[in-house]
XYZ file of C-alpha atoms in Angstrom:
628
model
C 7.369 -1.284 -8.385
C 6.919 0.905 -11.488
C 9.199 0.227 -14.446
C 10.403 3.128 -16.561
C 11.512 2.583 -20.182
C 14.294 5.059 -21.343
C 15.995 5.474 -24.588
C 19.408 3.760 -24.186
C 21.472 6.025 -26.593
C 19.922 9.161 -24.980
C 20.723 7.953 -21.466
C 24.341 7.291 -22.449
C 24.525 10.762 -24.065
C 23.108 12.424 -20.818
C 25.482 10.365 -18.606
C 28.434 11.162 -20.834
C 29.534 7.461 -20.874
C 28.538 4.251 -22.642
C 28.163 1.458 -20.131
C 28.369 -2.260 -20.887
C 25.248 -4.198 -19.774
C 27.208 -5.573 -16.714
C 28.516 -2.125 -15.828
C 25.259 -0.453 -16.042
C 23.426 -3.299 -14.030
C 26.077 -2.787 -11.289
C 25.749 0.999 -11.183
C 21.982 0.691 -10.879
C 22.227 -1.888 -8.225
C 24.624 0.199 -6.095
C 22.212 3.109 -6.453
C 19.237 1.137 -5.374
C 17.613 0.490 -8.704
C 17.334 -2.661 -10.882
C 17.854 -3.150 -14.679
C 14.712 -5.148 -15.684
C 15.354 -5.525 -19.440
C 17.720 -4.380 -22.210
C 15.940 -4.511 -25.560
C 19.166 -4.245 -27.661
C 19.242 -7.883 -28.732
C 15.472 -7.867 -29.678
C 16.036 -4.691 -31.737
C 19.137 -6.120 -33.629
C 17.282 -9.264 -34.375
C 14.331 -7.294 -35.870
C 16.781 -5.224 -37.964
C 18.418 -8.455 -39.261
C 15.022 -9.646 -40.370
C 14.334 -6.371 -42.070
C 11.541 -5.422 -39.826
C 10.820 -2.075 -38.462
C 12.284 -1.605 -34.820
C 12.463 1.154 -32.254
C 15.537 2.403 -30.805
C 17.054 0.134 -27.909
C 15.429 0.821 -24.591
C 16.463 0.182 -20.949
C 13.545 -0.721 -18.633
C 14.510 0.208 -15.065
C 12.624 -0.783 -11.925
C 12.083 2.149 -9.626
C 11.151 2.253 -5.881
C 7.511 3.126 -5.568
C 8.314 6.154 -3.423
C 10.957 7.780 -5.789
C 8.594 9.790 -7.930
C 11.595 11.832 -9.153
C 13.024 8.819 -10.955
C 9.822 8.079 -13.121
C 11.398 9.818 -16.283
C 14.731 9.684 -18.065
C 15.348 13.332 -16.927
C 15.091 12.406 -13.270
C 17.156 9.128 -13.577
C 19.924 10.827 -15.519
C 20.019 13.792 -13.172
C 20.272 11.545 -10.079
C 22.882 9.341 -11.512
C 25.139 12.302 -12.679
C 24.995 13.729 -9.148
C 25.624 10.194 -7.675
C 28.680 9.763 -9.941
C 29.975 13.196 -8.967
C 29.609 14.676 -12.427
C 27.162 17.350 -11.368
C 26.254 19.220 -8.162
C 22.522 18.773 -6.968
C 20.420 21.298 -8.931
C 18.933 24.235 -7.234
C 15.183 24.593 -8.012
C 13.766 28.187 -7.621
C 10.668 30.190 -8.351
C 11.081 33.165 -10.691
C 8.461 35.808 -10.663
C 7.480 37.513 -13.961
C 8.531 41.023 -14.705
C 6.606 43.331 -12.231
C 6.826 40.811 -9.364
C 4.117 39.150 -7.469
C 1.376 41.512 -8.606
C 1.711 40.129 -12.164
C 1.438 36.401 -11.191
C -1.026 34.414 -13.064
C -3.994 33.703 -10.746
C -6.527 30.932 -10.474
C -9.640 31.309 -8.368
C -11.306 28.309 -6.717
C -15.131 28.274 -6.609
C -16.800 27.121 -3.375
C -18.725 24.386 -5.214
C -15.503 22.481 -5.951
C -15.533 21.186 -2.288
C -18.218 18.759 -3.310
C -15.950 16.980 -5.935
C -12.249 17.842 -5.965
C -11.451 20.524 -3.436
C -7.678 21.064 -3.924
C -6.016 22.932 -6.758
C -2.377 23.997 -7.605
C -0.716 25.332 -10.791
C 2.591 26.214 -12.182
C 4.082 27.703 -15.347
C 7.230 26.663 -17.355
C 8.528 29.419 -19.589
C 10.340 29.280 -22.812
C 10.554 25.550 -23.028
C 12.174 23.787 -25.892
C 10.849 20.345 -26.654
C 12.246 17.618 -28.964
C 10.114 14.668 -29.974
C 11.659 12.448 -27.311
C 11.424 14.998 -24.503
C 7.783 15.638 -25.496
C 6.970 11.977 -25.214
C 8.779 11.799 -21.874
C 6.756 14.668 -20.605
C 3.437 12.884 -21.541
C 4.781 9.559 -20.259
C 5.709 11.087 -16.775
C 2.182 12.342 -16.397
C 0.900 8.786 -17.157
C 3.298 7.257 -14.559
C 2.258 9.728 -11.885
C -1.340 8.958 -12.607
C -0.857 5.334 -12.233
C 1.264 5.546 -8.950
C 0.833 8.232 -6.373
C -2.313 9.621 -8.123
C -3.888 6.164 -7.915
C -5.322 6.300 -11.371
C -6.436 9.975 -10.977
C -8.553 9.000 -8.060
C -6.494 11.216 -5.657
C -4.762 13.578 -8.186
C -5.159 14.535 -11.850
C -2.667 16.533 -13.985
C -3.502 18.768 -16.871
C -0.920 20.471 -19.131
C -1.743 23.174 -21.577
C -0.213 25.629 -24.142
C -0.442 28.853 -22.095
C -0.189 30.887 -25.266
C -3.672 29.678 -26.376
C -5.321 30.718 -23.130
C -5.991 34.011 -21.446
C -5.437 34.168 -17.611
C -6.761 34.578 -14.998
C -8.175 31.109 -14.558
C -11.126 29.919 -12.611
C -11.449 26.386 -11.166
C -15.168 25.624 -10.842
C -17.774 22.772 -10.338
C -20.807 22.886 -12.666
C -23.691 20.629 -13.572
C -22.582 18.389 -16.459
C -25.264 19.743 -18.834
C -23.843 23.131 -18.467
C -20.263 22.264 -19.520
C -19.568 22.224 -23.241
C -16.246 22.149 -25.077
C -14.157 20.321 -27.677
C -12.234 17.578 -25.953
C -8.653 16.545 -26.863
C -8.354 14.708 -30.127
C -11.855 15.430 -31.053
C -13.287 17.893 -33.755
C -16.710 18.685 -32.323
C -18.148 20.062 -29.159
C -19.770 17.798 -26.505
C -21.493 18.454 -23.209
C -19.922 16.771 -20.207
C -23.003 14.425 -20.064
C -22.339 13.287 -23.582
C -18.607 12.686 -22.936
C -19.584 10.217 -20.427
C -21.153 8.215 -23.104
C -18.478 8.841 -25.865
C -15.594 7.703 -23.683
C -17.216 4.418 -22.410
C -15.891 2.748 -25.438
C -12.249 4.180 -25.096
C -10.385 1.904 -22.753
C -7.704 4.342 -21.732
C -10.390 6.931 -20.488
C -13.278 4.638 -19.506
C -11.568 3.657 -16.387
C -11.582 7.217 -15.025
C -15.259 7.953 -15.732
C -16.637 6.465 -12.398
C -14.536 8.991 -10.428
C -17.016 11.880 -11.247
C -19.864 10.203 -13.240
C -22.358 10.159 -10.289
C -21.513 13.563 -8.962
C -24.095 16.404 -9.502
C -21.287 18.661 -10.390
C -18.093 18.088 -12.478
C -14.880 20.095 -11.945
C -13.984 22.405 -14.787
C -11.250 24.917 -15.495
C -11.918 28.111 -17.474
C -9.668 31.048 -18.596
C -10.880 34.614 -18.432
C -12.725 34.190 -21.751
C -14.697 31.155 -20.503
C -12.646 28.931 -22.759
C -12.348 25.459 -21.223
C -8.747 24.389 -20.508
C -9.640 21.081 -18.683
C -12.298 18.816 -17.121
C -10.294 16.902 -14.613
C -9.765 13.990 -14.028
C -11.077 12.973 -17.459
C -9.757 15.071 -20.375
C -8.152 18.303 -21.510
C -9.371 20.649 -24.127
C -8.301 20.416 -27.717
C -8.015 24.253 -27.744
C -4.997 24.278 -25.359
C -3.270 21.042 -26.324
C 0.543 20.903 -26.108
C 2.620 20.437 -29.226
C 6.368 20.442 -30.074
C 6.070 24.113 -30.840
C 4.622 24.932 -27.337
C 6.956 27.397 -25.535
C 4.973 28.272 -22.371
C 3.343 25.555 -20.449
C 0.547 25.978 -17.996
C 0.294 22.970 -15.502
C -2.897 22.486 -13.560
C -3.303 19.873 -10.717
C -6.557 18.949 -8.979
C -6.804 16.629 -6.057
C -8.832 15.148 -3.269
C -5.617 14.855 -1.114
C -3.681 18.040 -0.373
C -0.387 16.250 0.471
C -0.353 14.399 -2.811
C -1.264 17.543 -4.645
C 1.833 19.322 -3.394
C 4.070 16.211 -4.330
C 2.732 15.867 -7.917
C 2.889 19.549 -8.826
C 6.450 19.721 -7.578
C 7.636 16.613 -9.411
C 5.996 17.501 -12.775
C 7.284 21.144 -12.631
C 10.897 20.320 -11.451
C 11.492 17.323 -13.691
C 10.928 19.381 -16.855
C 12.066 22.736 -15.760
C 15.559 21.659 -17.239
C 14.024 22.443 -20.609
C 13.285 26.034 -19.775
C 15.472 28.885 -21.224
C 16.883 29.247 -17.559
C 17.065 25.617 -16.298
C 15.409 24.612 -13.113
C 13.314 27.731 -12.821
C 9.457 27.679 -12.391
C 7.090 30.657 -12.557
C 4.677 30.382 -9.660
C 0.925 31.113 -9.749
C -1.414 32.547 -7.217
C -4.221 30.423 -6.071
C -7.118 32.263 -4.467
C -9.281 30.108 -2.202
C -13.147 30.409 -1.630
C -12.457 32.124 1.812
C -10.333 34.726 0.201
C -7.044 33.401 1.254
C -4.173 33.130 -1.346
C -1.407 30.666 -1.796
C 1.611 30.705 -4.158
C 2.062 27.369 -5.838
C 4.217 25.301 -6.323
C 5.923 25.463 -2.893
C 9.639 24.676 -3.788
C 10.865 25.549 -0.176
C 13.613 23.044 0.796
C 12.728 21.217 3.989
C 15.553 21.485 6.640
C 16.380 18.349 8.662
C 19.245 17.721 11.077
C 21.045 14.438 11.754
C 24.332 13.625 13.526
C 27.411 11.751 12.354
C 27.228 9.529 15.515
C 23.623 8.426 14.533
C 24.537 7.575 11.019
C 27.721 5.844 12.072
C 25.923 3.667 14.637
C 23.420 2.539 12.137
C 25.959 1.702 9.349
C 29.130 0.760 11.244
C 31.170 3.588 9.649
C 33.376 6.005 11.420
C 33.055 9.123 9.303
C 33.085 12.787 10.324
C 30.226 15.243 9.586
C 31.919 16.807 6.423
C 32.503 13.360 4.980
C 28.821 12.386 5.473
C 27.692 15.781 4.052
C 29.453 14.932 0.889
C 27.808 11.453 0.769
C 24.399 12.908 1.222
C 25.125 15.381 -1.624
C 25.659 12.415 -3.904
C 21.908 11.621 -3.402
C 20.762 15.077 -4.602
C 20.506 16.493 -1.076
C 22.162 19.704 0.090
C 24.092 19.083 3.195
C 26.752 20.909 5.233
C 28.394 20.374 8.653
C 26.419 21.886 11.454
C 27.596 24.205 14.399
C 29.210 21.338 16.258
C 31.550 18.666 15.021
C 28.856 15.848 15.088
C 25.905 17.694 13.522
C 24.944 17.552 9.770
C 22.397 20.081 8.456
C 20.484 18.821 5.409
C 18.120 20.650 3.002
C 15.559 18.266 1.373
C 14.740 19.395 -2.129
C 11.184 19.361 -3.374
C 11.936 16.413 -5.592
C 12.518 14.177 -2.587
C 9.181 13.683 -0.673
C 10.506 10.214 0.204
C 12.798 11.672 2.786
C 10.608 11.696 5.852
C 12.647 10.773 8.756
C 16.320 10.702 9.951
C 16.562 7.095 9.103
C 16.009 7.903 5.446
C 19.203 10.020 5.540
C 21.021 6.969 6.938
C 19.794 4.907 4.007
C 20.954 7.482 1.535
C 24.415 7.856 3.157
C 24.803 4.112 3.047
C 23.797 3.962 -0.696
C 26.380 6.747 -1.485
C 29.121 4.965 0.485
C 28.008 1.654 -1.134
C 26.393 -1.154 0.895
C 29.059 -3.571 -0.312
C 31.777 -1.243 1.264
C 30.246 -1.211 4.631
C 32.495 -2.784 7.217
C 31.625 -6.120 8.575
C 31.453 -6.093 12.410
C 30.192 -8.344 15.196
C 27.391 -6.957 17.337
C 28.778 -5.388 20.567
C 26.229 -7.487 22.608
C 25.723 -11.219 22.701
C 22.140 -12.631 23.107
C 20.556 -15.879 23.195
C 17.357 -16.412 21.286
C 14.444 -18.595 22.043
C 11.188 -19.319 20.226
C 8.029 -17.741 21.704
C 6.032 -20.344 23.652
C 2.913 -19.729 21.502
C 4.897 -20.400 18.484
C 6.184 -23.827 20.040
C 2.637 -24.879 20.800
C 1.406 -23.802 17.450
C 4.179 -25.851 15.667
C 3.071 -28.890 17.589
C -0.553 -28.608 16.329
C 0.578 -27.868 12.702
C 2.936 -30.704 12.650
C 0.452 -33.280 14.150
C -2.385 -32.284 12.009
C -0.145 -32.382 8.901
C 1.044 -35.854 9.860
C -2.628 -36.830 10.106
C -3.061 -35.987 6.403
C -4.645 -32.602 6.719
C -3.680 -29.686 4.508
C -2.615 -26.286 6.121
C -4.018 -23.080 4.462
C -3.295 -19.393 4.917
C -6.406 -17.310 4.339
C -6.359 -13.499 4.806
C -6.739 -12.026 8.298
C -9.346 -9.480 6.916
C -12.773 -10.417 5.836
C -16.199 -8.796 5.352
C -18.450 -8.077 8.150
C -21.203 -10.447 6.708
C -18.706 -13.379 6.435
C -17.551 -12.859 10.058
C -21.041 -12.727 11.470
C -24.212 -13.001 9.269
C -22.904 -15.852 7.251
C -22.137 -17.795 10.330
C -25.459 -16.931 11.918
C -23.802 -14.752 14.605
C -24.591 -11.460 16.008
C -22.225 -8.513 16.375
C -22.527 -6.911 19.727
C -20.358 -4.047 18.649
C -17.793 -4.817 21.329
C -15.640 -7.299 19.866
C -14.737 -6.729 16.153
C -12.116 -4.280 14.949
C -13.524 -2.445 11.816
C -11.304 -0.756 9.152
C -12.090 2.861 8.873
C -11.540 3.051 5.084
C -11.948 -0.433 3.557
C -10.690 -0.767 -0.083
C -13.445 -3.326 -0.862
C -16.361 -4.868 0.828
C -14.181 -8.080 1.296
C -11.915 -6.409 3.751
C -14.134 -4.676 6.266
C -13.050 -6.182 9.569
C -10.373 -8.163 11.294
C -11.693 -11.745 11.731
C -12.766 -12.850 15.140
C -12.889 -16.519 13.918
C -10.810 -18.670 11.580
C -13.871 -20.280 10.145
C -14.730 -17.751 7.383
C -11.331 -18.129 5.801
C -11.483 -21.877 5.878
C -14.863 -21.970 4.479
C -13.942 -19.665 1.659
C -10.936 -21.793 0.818
C -13.326 -24.834 0.611
C -15.594 -22.714 -1.719
C -12.793 -21.826 -4.052
C -11.653 -25.520 -4.203
C -15.110 -27.174 -4.720
C -13.689 -29.160 -7.645
C -11.076 -30.718 -5.415
C -11.623 -34.554 -4.803
C -13.532 -35.362 -1.529
C -12.914 -35.391 1.301
C -11.468 -31.939 1.815
C -9.647 -31.660 5.127
C -7.834 -28.363 5.814
C -6.660 -26.484 8.937
C -5.207 -23.173 9.982
C -3.383 -21.846 13.100
C -3.338 -18.048 13.233
C -4.381 -15.035 15.186
C -7.952 -13.549 15.661
C -8.229 -10.053 16.921
C -10.637 -8.676 19.537
C -11.254 -5.187 21.009
C -9.729 -4.755 24.444
C -10.091 -1.499 26.313
C -7.639 -2.589 28.916
C -4.781 -2.724 26.322
C -2.827 0.309 25.366
C -3.479 -0.496 21.580
C -7.192 -1.189 22.451
C -6.970 -4.714 20.792
C -5.521 -8.158 21.559
C -4.440 -10.973 19.404
C -5.471 -14.414 20.261
C -3.856 -17.533 18.681
C -6.590 -20.024 17.420
C -6.362 -23.420 15.739
C -9.169 -24.583 13.513
C -9.970 -27.444 11.082
C -12.781 -28.254 8.641
C -13.827 -31.710 7.205
C -15.971 -31.589 4.130
C -17.332 -34.824 2.557
C -20.436 -36.535 1.460
C -21.101 -37.258 5.104
C -20.677 -34.917 8.037
C -17.843 -36.791 9.674
C -18.302 -35.336 13.207
C -16.352 -38.390 14.494
C -13.303 -37.439 12.390
C -13.185 -33.820 13.731
C -13.712 -35.275 17.236
C -10.705 -37.478 16.806
C -8.694 -34.703 15.435
C -9.304 -32.833 18.727
C -8.550 -35.842 20.848
C -5.280 -36.306 18.917
C -3.999 -32.877 19.498
C -5.023 -32.954 23.083
C -3.032 -36.198 23.558
C 0.024 -34.512 21.977
C -0.316 -31.566 24.265
C -0.465 -34.002 27.198
C -3.972 -32.875 28.217
C -6.059 -35.972 29.447
C -9.669 -36.283 28.614
C -12.024 -36.052 31.594
C -15.817 -36.236 32.234
C -17.488 -33.007 32.915
C -18.852 -34.285 36.258
C -15.366 -35.468 37.343
C -14.599 -32.856 40.062
C -11.646 -34.816 41.373
C -9.537 -34.526 38.150
C -6.912 -31.843 38.623
C -6.606 -30.924 34.863
C -7.979 -32.140 31.531
C -10.537 -31.282 28.782
C -14.125 -32.296 28.104
C -17.015 -31.170 25.810
C -20.539 -30.381 26.464
C -23.595 -30.094 24.184
C -24.356 -26.450 23.181
C -27.027 -24.560 21.275
C -25.402 -22.467 18.539
C -27.112 -21.127 15.469
C -23.758 -21.732 13.568
C -24.242 -25.490 13.967
C -26.860 -28.105 13.234
C -29.206 -28.525 16.262
C -27.953 -31.127 18.601
C -24.655 -31.580 16.731
C -22.557 -28.912 18.381
C -20.433 -28.951 21.645
C -18.343 -26.525 23.736
C -14.790 -27.488 24.493
C -13.727 -26.904 28.086
C -10.235 -26.837 29.680
C -9.411 -27.332 33.269
C -6.008 -25.786 33.996
C -3.729 -27.553 36.528
C -3.796 -26.119 39.975
C -1.204 -23.466 40.773
C 1.192 -23.631 43.704
C 0.279 -25.507 46.791
C -3.555 -25.123 46.477
C -5.359 -27.779 48.434
C -6.583 -30.527 46.225
C -9.366 -31.297 48.751
C -10.862 -27.925 48.812
C -10.638 -27.617 45.170
C -12.536 -30.810 44.649
C -15.287 -29.878 47.063
C -15.585 -26.372 45.270
C -16.005 -28.192 41.903
C -18.659 -30.646 43.227
C -20.603 -27.583 44.638
C -20.320 -25.728 41.234
C -21.465 -28.772 39.359
C -24.663 -28.948 41.408
C -25.506 -25.381 40.367
C -24.224 -25.756 36.751
C -21.442 -23.213 37.498
C -17.760 -23.856 36.717
C -14.303 -22.286 36.672
C -13.340 -24.464 33.756
C -12.263 -22.282 30.637
C -14.427 -22.397 27.589
C -11.702 -22.501 24.905
C -13.664 -23.565 21.669
C -16.332 -25.175 19.792
C -16.822 -28.279 17.437
C -19.830 -29.415 15.519
C -21.618 -29.847 12.146
C -22.221 -26.721 10.350
C -25.815 -25.587 9.800
C -27.161 -25.896 6.204
C -27.783 -22.056 6.030
C -24.171 -21.350 6.782
C -23.098 -23.857 4.086
C -25.535 -22.288 1.665
C -24.083 -18.691 2.217
C -20.576 -20.003 1.603
C -21.760 -21.883 -1.430
C -20.703 -25.220 -0.139
C -22.885 -28.180 -1.318
C -21.546 -30.873 1.080
C -21.784 -31.166 4.854
C -18.909 -29.907 6.985
C -17.771 -30.539 10.453
C -15.408 -28.027 12.151
C -13.412 -27.446 15.371
C -11.892 -24.251 16.569
C -10.171 -23.490 19.863
C -7.842 -21.125 21.533
C -4.279 -22.076 21.974
C -3.575 -19.576 24.694
C -4.460 -21.732 27.728
C -1.915 -24.293 26.800
C 1.020 -21.809 26.644
C 3.312 -22.309 29.717
C 4.496 -19.196 31.485
C 7.703 -17.541 30.252
C 10.769 -17.960 32.365
C 11.660 -14.930 34.293
C 15.010 -14.885 32.799
C 13.306 -13.843 29.396
C 10.863 -11.373 30.720
C 11.160 -7.732 32.058
C 9.946 -8.825 35.565
């Protein structure tokens, strides 16, 4: 979660009260925040030593989805409303004299669709900054860039002194060699190509260069005189930089995600609209799209949402009427009034609260305002008896026995690369089994694993310095496509183990399999034994994952169901064995890994592995616990 550092004395001044550390910690906890650090003692210690020190700060942890609390303005505003000292502010758009016809306009060029297609802007008029409010304004932009903007990948914010620019504006995408301007904090002109080289040595900007570096066109914002205002998402122009003397601020926001664009422009405009001559007012702009359509930004429309007192009471255990719940929601900066009937509560969600997405979010806010510690303790109206899932019971038996045998349990990730799941194991992807991620973050997380082996082998690779032998195991789910299921996939519980030593140790892994089958009360039988009613056996297999002649398939013969004739079953198995056909289930494999597999996983010692499905050993659920 992001941490926001605020000036302690300024916050006390805004709240109208000086809190002790314990009081303020309790207030934040009740509101759903957390006091991470109070630097007062450190500052006092520095002053006693005669060393320079900043003013004491409070470092507050903020929920990741509360973008309105990423600055002291938002925190103080929310806490004052929560404490009943203020009413929720009403944010509104104020048109300039002359109405909509005199709005500042920005035209989007068609070429921007190749790089950052979305654009929004807003104006704050007659702003009065102090040094601390100016620093807070800059810090909020940085906090938004690091969080919802994903380091400017999705959204980038630019702020300018409007009095240094001449509207209307144009948002274009041009070849980097055709872009030339004086960037912020520089005293000479550069082309965009040159800036890519200049900023490589500046850590705070170098991280953003890959966002546009390889694009044939770079986004650029011009005013009517072709003066550059900004080259998002990299740098603003020195010409339009904001200072303490700035009175009119032009905010530009470019994005690759339209939803995040709207959230960011609303947050940056509303948070600092309190410094305008008329607080909480924002002057909108008209954005003209390439197809000729126009949109007014920012969109500060309040979102209507309806809930009921009975729903909130059922979730929280309270017994409050709609008017009382409306007052609780107002403490959380929402606008709420009782509805047409006595159970209904009508809520208007302000543009500062994009985290309110569902009725359950209103329940959470009502519970915070009432106080979680004040909620009544009640027994559930129903009494149920729980039982562990059968698959979990079987899994626990395997985990316990293998751990008793001296093996170490590991927990690799369930996602892996396509290569690790197939190519590195010398396996082919038929396109019908593996579940792929549509937008993987990295090449390591492309698919959901269909085998436990990649995770186990990567664990050995990362622990190569560990003393031999390395013996590890895992019990976990693998996932396969399944068009018969509603969700188009199915989870299958597998168990797997790997032995790594100077010798292959096939007999060790074979003994581990025998031990767990003994604990599951599954007898070992011969593959040719047609009379055995149940049991397991292994048969040699050819598998490119394993060393030739050192691999086997594990078969399981399930016990007969009901009153099936044992004589007929025996005859059937004898006939099947003649034609090399069988109804016995293929549940897994064991063997010595092929040297090419070990080479790809960078393992220099031989390894033996076993992997099998746990599903056949799961007894049926009692009807009492199922819907049947």
